[in-house]
């Protein structure tokens, strides 16, 4: 299990309150919200690519990436960028229209399933689409701090809509901006064709960008973070299967129309969860025995092949019986 996975599995899971320190326009339709601690204790530190959970007034939970220079020890403040999406899953409109400086928010985290740990001898290509610049900005800052070569490719509807543009421009010696209203287009095939050896690409953005970059990468080292779940086909096993909850001492049967998470909770297991769609990583669970049908939007192909963790909100068994550390 990676360091980020270990962190997500055990640290900073408890919800707590923070205060809104400031709200500033980040771009057209984007607000930058700075959060600070309540009391003298600082906020937990975080690494490049981290996100936090924000609890909305209706108790729904949404994830937002932290932006700016990572703070690995502890943090005086956190900053998130929120794009106003009236047709989205909810939350962004309230954060834009109702949240004020001085208000209290309930949050959890940080967690990191988009881990960026720069290594000397490797070059990095950082690709952002729209509000996907928020975690990419933290990676750019981490790359500068580590002294590794990197370039940023940032695509958006217009420069007016592209948050943190000046900030990232000041960090990146090589920044390419693709504003659609200027007729600029990110040529992903050309990007990968001209890529040097020992280069790793990180990408965050809307589904179309993720799908296009995965198609263009063609076996290259690529790490992505999605805004929404990726499309998956039918389950490998379209029948009930058993799950032994090793820590609880109970074996349950999971029918085709229910998730492991739902059935485990019903059996009394304590399973932390948030998005329930395989994008946030909160419900990560250690696999002790059995083969998993991975249906999340987080694990890389290599991590899926390792078969040592799964996200029980969406992933299922690819065999008659799983044993999980629950």
Short mmCIF file of C-alpha atoms in Angstrom, two decimals:
data_model
loop_
_atom_site.label_atom_id
_atom_site.label_comp_id
_atom_site.label_asym_id
_atom_site.label_seq_id
_atom_site.Cartn_x
_atom_site.Cartn_y
_atom_site.Cartn_z
CA UNK A 1 0.00 0.00 0.00
CA UNK A 2 1.41 3.43 -0.90
CA UNK A 3 2.08 6.13 1.67
CA UNK A 4 -0.91 8.05 0.40
CA UNK A 5 -3.13 4.99 0.69
CA UNK A 6 -1.92 4.37 4.22
CA UNK A 7 -2.67 7.98 5.10
CA UNK A 8 -6.13 7.74 3.63
CA UNK A 9 -6.80 4.50 5.47
CA UNK A 10 -5.97 5.80 8.92
CA UNK A 11 -5.30 9.49 9.37
CA UNK A 12 -7.44 12.62 9.44
CA UNK A 13 -10.73 10.73 9.01
CA UNK A 14 -12.60 12.47 11.84
CA UNK A 15 -14.78 15.41 10.86
CA UNK A 16 -13.96 18.74 12.48
CA UNK A 17 -14.84 22.39 12.06
CA UNK A 18 -12.84 25.10 10.31
CA UNK A 19 -13.55 28.77 9.75
CA UNK A 20 -13.77 30.61 6.44
CA UNK A 21 -10.89 33.10 6.53
CA UNK A 22 -11.48 34.67 3.12
CA UNK A 23 -13.36 34.32 -0.16
CA UNK A 24 -11.83 35.80 -3.29
CA UNK A 25 -12.73 35.58 -6.98
CA UNK A 26 -10.38 33.12 -8.63
CA UNK A 27 -11.67 33.43 -12.19
CA UNK A 28 -14.96 33.67 -14.00
CA UNK A 29 -17.25 31.30 -12.08
CA UNK A 30 -14.55 30.27 -9.59
CA UNK A 31 -14.21 31.29 -5.96
CA UNK A 32 -11.08 30.65 -3.88
CA UNK A 33 -11.97 29.84 -0.28
CA UNK A 34 -9.33 30.01 2.43
CA UNK A 35 -10.01 27.95 5.55
CA UNK A 36 -8.39 28.33 8.94
CA UNK A 37 -8.50 26.46 12.26
CA UNK A 38 -10.85 27.22 15.11
CA UNK A 39 -8.64 27.68 18.15
CA UNK A 40 -4.86 27.55 18.44
CA UNK A 41 -4.25 24.12 16.96
CA UNK A 42 -3.07 24.32 13.31
CA UNK A 43 -4.69 22.39 10.49
CA UNK A 44 -3.16 19.05 9.45
CA UNK A 45 -0.38 19.23 6.89
CA UNK A 46 -0.87 18.02 3.35
CA UNK A 47 1.02 16.85 0.29
CA UNK A 48 0.65 17.72 -3.40
CA UNK A 49 -2.54 16.26 -4.85
CA UNK A 50 -4.45 16.15 -1.56
CA UNK A 51 -8.15 16.87 -1.17
CA UNK A 52 -10.53 17.49 1.71
CA UNK A 53 -14.14 16.52 2.30
CA UNK A 54 -16.60 19.38 2.82
CA UNK A 55 -19.88 18.61 4.58
CA UNK A 56 -22.78 20.57 3.08
CA UNK A 57 -25.85 21.81 4.99
CA UNK A 58 -27.90 18.84 3.73
CA UNK A 59 -25.20 16.48 5.12
CA UNK A 60 -23.99 15.56 1.63
CA UNK A 61 -20.20 15.45 1.27
CA UNK A 62 -18.15 16.83 -1.60
CA UNK A 63 -14.42 16.67 -2.26
CA UNK A 64 -12.25 19.66 -3.14
CA UNK A 65 -8.53 19.66 -3.94
CA UNK A 66 -6.13 21.80 -1.94
CA UNK A 67 -4.17 24.31 -4.00
CA UNK A 68 -0.94 26.23 -3.61
CA UNK A 69 2.34 25.13 -2.02
CA UNK A 70 1.99 21.86 -0.05
CA UNK A 71 2.51 22.08 3.70
CA UNK A 72 3.70 18.68 4.93
CA UNK A 73 3.97 19.41 8.66
CA UNK A 74 1.00 21.51 9.65
CA UNK A 75 -0.95 24.27 7.96
CA UNK A 76 -2.02 27.72 9.05
CA UNK A 77 -4.69 27.71 6.35
CA UNK A 78 -6.02 25.59 3.50
CA UNK A 79 -7.27 26.87 0.16
CA UNK A 80 -9.79 25.27 -2.15
CA UNK A 81 -11.10 26.45 -5.51
CA UNK A 82 -14.79 25.92 -6.28
CA UNK A 83 -16.30 26.15 -9.75
CA UNK A 84 -19.96 27.19 -9.72
CA UNK A 85 -21.86 24.39 -11.45
CA UNK A 86 -25.65 24.83 -11.26
CA UNK A 87 -26.16 21.50 -13.05
CA UNK A 88 -23.56 19.65 -11.00
CA UNK A 89 -23.99 17.22 -8.11
CA UNK A 90 -24.70 20.00 -5.63
CA UNK A 91 -22.58 22.03 -3.23
CA UNK A 92 -20.85 24.47 -5.54
CA UNK A 93 -23.83 26.83 -5.76
CA UNK A 94 -24.19 26.94 -1.97
CA UNK A 95 -20.47 27.52 -1.48
CA UNK A 96 -20.62 30.36 -4.02
CA UNK A 97 -23.88 32.02 -3.01
CA UNK A 98 -24.33 31.36 0.70
CA UNK A 99 -20.96 30.82 2.36
CA UNK A 100 -19.45 33.95 3.92
CA UNK A 101 -16.21 34.94 5.63
CA UNK A 102 -16.36 33.93 9.28
CA UNK A 103 -18.72 31.02 8.65
CA UNK A 104 -17.91 27.58 10.01
CA UNK A 105 -17.57 24.54 7.76
CA UNK A 106 -17.32 20.89 8.78
CA UNK A 107 -14.56 19.07 6.93
CA UNK A 108 -12.47 15.90 7.01
CA UNK A 109 -9.02 15.13 5.68
CA UNK A 110 -6.74 15.81 4.01
CA UNK A 111 -6.47 12.60 2.00
CA UNK A 112 -4.34 11.91 -1.04
CA UNK A 113 -5.09 9.46 -3.84
CA UNK A 114 -3.42 11.64 -6.47
CA UNK A 115 -0.01 11.46 -4.90
CA UNK A 116 2.86 13.47 -6.40
CA UNK A 117 6.31 12.73 -5.01
CA UNK A 118 8.90 14.22 -7.39
CA UNK A 119 11.98 12.08 -7.98
CA UNK A 120 15.27 13.36 -9.37
CA UNK A 121 16.02 11.83 -12.75
CA UNK A 122 12.36 12.02 -13.78
CA UNK A 123 10.68 14.82 -15.72
CA UNK A 124 7.03 15.72 -15.18
CA UNK A 125 4.27 16.88 -17.47
CA UNK A 126 1.32 18.38 -15.57
CA UNK A 127 -1.94 18.67 -17.51
CA UNK A 128 -5.00 20.53 -16.19
CA UNK A 129 -8.45 21.10 -17.60
CA UNK A 130 -10.54 23.86 -16.02
CA UNK A 131 -10.80 23.63 -12.23
CA UNK A 132 -8.46 20.62 -12.42
CA UNK A 133 -5.70 23.22 -12.02
CA UNK A 134 -6.19 23.16 -8.23
CA UNK A 135 -4.23 19.95 -7.51
CA UNK A 136 -1.91 20.61 -10.46
CA UNK A 137 -0.92 23.94 -8.88
CA UNK A 138 0.24 22.12 -5.76
CA UNK A 139 2.28 19.74 -7.90
CA UNK A 140 3.95 22.62 -9.71
CA UNK A 141 4.90 24.14 -6.36
CA UNK A 142 6.23 20.77 -5.15
CA UNK A 143 8.27 20.33 -8.35
CA UNK A 144 9.84 23.77 -7.91
CA UNK A 145 10.67 22.96 -4.29
CA UNK A 146 12.23 19.61 -5.29
CA UNK A 147 14.16 21.11 -8.21
CA UNK A 148 12.89 18.65 -10.80
CA UNK A 149 12.11 19.57 -14.44
CA UNK A 150 8.44 19.98 -15.27
CA UNK A 151 6.05 21.66 -17.64
CA UNK A 152 2.38 22.61 -17.29
CA UNK A 153 -0.30 22.37 -19.98
CA UNK A 154 -3.50 24.19 -18.96
CA UNK A 155 -6.71 24.08 -21.03
CA UNK A 156 -9.90 26.05 -20.43
CA UNK A 157 -12.80 27.85 -22.08
CA UNK A 158 -11.07 31.24 -21.85
CA UNK A 159 -8.31 32.88 -19.88
CA UNK A 160 -11.02 34.65 -17.85
CA UNK A 161 -12.29 31.27 -16.68
CA UNK A 162 -8.88 29.80 -15.81
CA UNK A 163 -8.18 30.02 -12.08
CA UNK A 164 -4.66 30.38 -10.65
CA UNK A 165 -3.27 31.23 -14.09
CA UNK A 166 -0.90 33.95 -12.85
CA UNK A 167 0.16 31.84 -9.88
CA UNK A 168 1.03 28.81 -11.97
CA UNK A 169 2.69 31.00 -14.59
CA UNK A 170 5.02 32.36 -11.92
CA UNK A 171 5.97 28.81 -10.91
CA UNK A 172 6.31 27.09 -14.25
CA UNK A 173 9.17 27.93 -16.54
CA UNK A 174 7.30 26.07 -19.28
CA UNK A 175 3.57 26.87 -19.23
CA UNK A 176 1.36 26.28 -22.25
CA UNK A 177 -2.16 27.78 -22.14
CA UNK A 178 -4.94 26.51 -24.39
CA UNK A 179 -7.91 28.87 -24.30
CA UNK A 180 -10.74 27.57 -26.47
CA UNK A 181 -12.05 31.05 -27.32
CA UNK A 182 -8.63 31.86 -28.77
CA UNK A 183 -8.72 28.79 -30.99
CA UNK A 184 -5.97 27.03 -29.02
CA UNK A 185 -6.20 23.26 -28.66
CA UNK A 186 -4.11 20.85 -26.62
CA UNK A 187 -2.61 18.30 -29.03
CA UNK A 188 -2.23 15.28 -26.77
CA UNK A 189 -0.94 12.97 -29.49
CA UNK A 190 1.78 15.49 -30.31
CA UNK A 191 2.54 15.98 -26.61
CA UNK A 192 3.22 12.29 -26.04
CA UNK A 193 5.00 11.83 -29.37
CA UNK A 194 7.57 14.43 -28.39
CA UNK A 195 7.90 13.36 -24.77
CA UNK A 196 11.36 12.54 -23.43
CA UNK A 197 12.10 9.19 -21.76
CA UNK A 198 11.68 8.98 -17.97
CA UNK A 199 8.73 11.35 -17.96
CA UNK A 200 5.59 10.94 -15.86
CA UNK A 201 2.38 12.77 -16.70
CA UNK A 202 -0.24 13.87 -14.18
CA UNK A 203 -3.65 15.01 -15.36
CA UNK A 204 -6.77 16.36 -13.65
CA UNK A 205 -9.82 17.60 -15.49
CA UNK A 206 -13.20 16.72 -16.96
CA UNK A 207 -14.05 13.26 -18.27
CA UNK A 208 -13.39 14.09 -21.94
CA UNK A 209 -9.86 15.24 -21.16
CA UNK A 210 -9.13 12.16 -19.05
CA UNK A 211 -10.44 9.83 -21.74
CA UNK A 212 -8.40 11.61 -24.42
CA UNK A 213 -5.17 11.60 -22.45
CA UNK A 214 -5.52 7.92 -21.54
CA UNK A 215 -5.97 7.11 -25.22
CA UNK A 216 -2.96 9.22 -26.21
CA UNK A 217 -0.63 7.99 -23.45
CA UNK A 218 -0.24 4.53 -25.05
CA UNK A 219 1.65 2.83 -22.23
CA UNK A 220 3.43 5.94 -20.94
CA UNK A 221 3.53 6.66 -17.23
CA UNK A 222 0.25 8.47 -16.53
CA UNK A 223 -1.57 9.32 -13.29
CA UNK A 224 -5.04 10.88 -13.46
CA UNK A 225 -7.68 12.25 -11.11
CA UNK A 226 -11.28 12.37 -12.23
CA UNK A 227 -14.07 14.78 -11.30
CA UNK A 228 -16.64 12.04 -11.84
CA UNK A 229 -16.68 8.23 -11.95
CA UNK A 230 -15.30 6.57 -15.05
CA UNK A 231 -17.57 4.37 -17.13
CA UNK A 232 -17.29 0.66 -16.32
CA UNK A 233 -18.94 -2.35 -17.87
CA UNK A 234 -20.99 -5.06 -16.26
CA UNK A 235 -19.59 -6.72 -13.12
CA UNK A 236 -17.32 -9.72 -13.61
CA UNK A 237 -19.52 -11.77 -11.30
CA UNK A 238 -23.21 -11.12 -11.84
CA UNK A 239 -24.32 -13.24 -8.91
CA UNK A 240 -24.30 -13.04 -5.10
CA UNK A 241 -20.93 -13.51 -3.39
CA UNK A 242 -19.74 -13.88 0.19
CA UNK A 243 -17.58 -11.40 2.08
CA UNK A 244 -15.93 -12.36 5.34
CA UNK A 245 -15.49 -9.30 7.56
CA UNK A 246 -12.34 -10.48 9.33
CA UNK A 247 -12.23 -7.84 12.06
CA UNK A 248 -15.94 -8.16 12.78
CA UNK A 249 -16.10 -11.95 12.62
CA UNK A 250 -19.15 -11.94 10.38
CA UNK A 251 -19.69 -13.34 6.88
CA UNK A 252 -22.26 -11.59 4.70
CA UNK A 253 -23.79 -12.27 1.30
CA UNK A 254 -23.72 -9.37 -1.17
CA UNK A 255 -26.49 -9.52 -3.79
CA UNK A 256 -26.03 -8.12 -7.31
CA UNK A 257 -28.07 -5.00 -6.57
CA UNK A 258 -26.24 -3.89 -3.40
CA UNK A 259 -22.71 -2.75 -2.60
CA UNK A 260 -20.29 -4.36 -0.17
CA UNK A 261 -20.36 -1.08 1.74
CA UNK A 262 -24.12 -1.17 2.24
CA UNK A 263 -24.19 -4.81 3.33
CA UNK A 264 -21.17 -4.43 5.64
CA UNK A 265 -22.70 -1.40 7.34
CA UNK A 266 -25.96 -3.30 7.81
CA UNK A 267 -23.97 -6.09 9.49
CA UNK A 268 -22.50 -3.62 11.99
CA UNK A 269 -19.09 -2.99 10.44
CA UNK A 270 -17.68 0.52 10.80
CA UNK A 271 -16.74 1.65 7.29
CA UNK A 272 -15.77 5.24 6.65
CA UNK A 273 -17.26 6.51 3.41
CA UNK A 274 -18.01 9.71 1.58
CA UNK A 275 -18.69 9.85 -2.17
CA UNK A 276 -20.08 6.30 -2.56
CA UNK A 277 -19.13 6.38 -6.24
CA UNK A 278 -15.48 5.33 -6.19
CA UNK A 279 -13.83 8.72 -6.58
CA UNK A 280 -12.81 9.96 -3.12
CA UNK A 281 -10.99 6.96 -1.62
CA UNK A 282 -12.51 7.23 1.87
CA UNK A 283 -13.78 3.63 1.98
CA UNK A 284 -10.46 2.06 1.04
CA UNK A 285 -10.32 -1.44 2.54
CA UNK A 286 -7.51 -3.97 2.80
CA UNK A 287 -8.10 -7.20 0.88
CA UNK A 288 -6.91 -10.29 2.78
CA UNK A 289 -8.10 -12.99 0.38
CA UNK A 290 -9.89 -13.24 -2.95
CA UNK A 291 -9.88 -11.55 -6.32
CA UNK A 292 -11.43 -8.10 -6.71
CA UNK A 293 -13.46 -6.67 -9.58
CA UNK A 294 -12.08 -3.12 -9.34
CA UNK A 295 -14.70 -0.58 -10.42
CA UNK A 296 -13.31 2.58 -8.83
CA UNK A 297 -11.84 5.65 -10.53
CA UNK A 298 -8.75 5.86 -8.30
CA UNK A 299 -6.41 2.88 -8.55
CA UNK A 300 -3.94 2.62 -11.42
CA UNK A 301 -3.81 -0.64 -13.41
CA UNK A 302 -0.71 -1.70 -11.45
CA UNK A 303 -2.44 -0.97 -8.15
CA UNK A 304 -5.49 -2.92 -9.24
CA UNK A 305 -3.27 -5.87 -10.21
CA UNK A 306 -1.69 -5.82 -6.74
CA UNK A 307 -5.16 -6.69 -5.38
CA UNK A 308 -4.28 -5.54 -1.85
CA UNK A 309 -6.90 -2.77 -1.43
CA UNK A 310 -10.37 -2.05 -2.81
CA UNK A 311 -13.10 0.59 -2.59
CA UNK A 312 -16.12 -1.19 -1.21
CA UNK A 313 -18.62 1.46 -2.29
CA UNK A 314 -18.37 0.33 -5.93
CA UNK A 315 -15.90 -2.53 -6.38
CA UNK A 316 -17.08 -6.11 -6.14
CA UNK A 317 -15.81 -9.68 -6.02
CA UNK A 318 -14.47 -11.46 -9.08
CA UNK A 319 -14.67 -14.75 -7.19
CA UNK A 320 -17.22 -16.45 -4.91
CA UNK A 321 -15.66 -15.19 -1.64
CA UNK A 322 -13.62 -12.22 -0.40
CA UNK A 323 -11.99 -11.73 2.98
CA UNK A 324 -11.68 -8.07 3.95
CA UNK A 325 -10.11 -6.28 6.89
CA UNK A 326 -13.41 -4.95 8.20
#
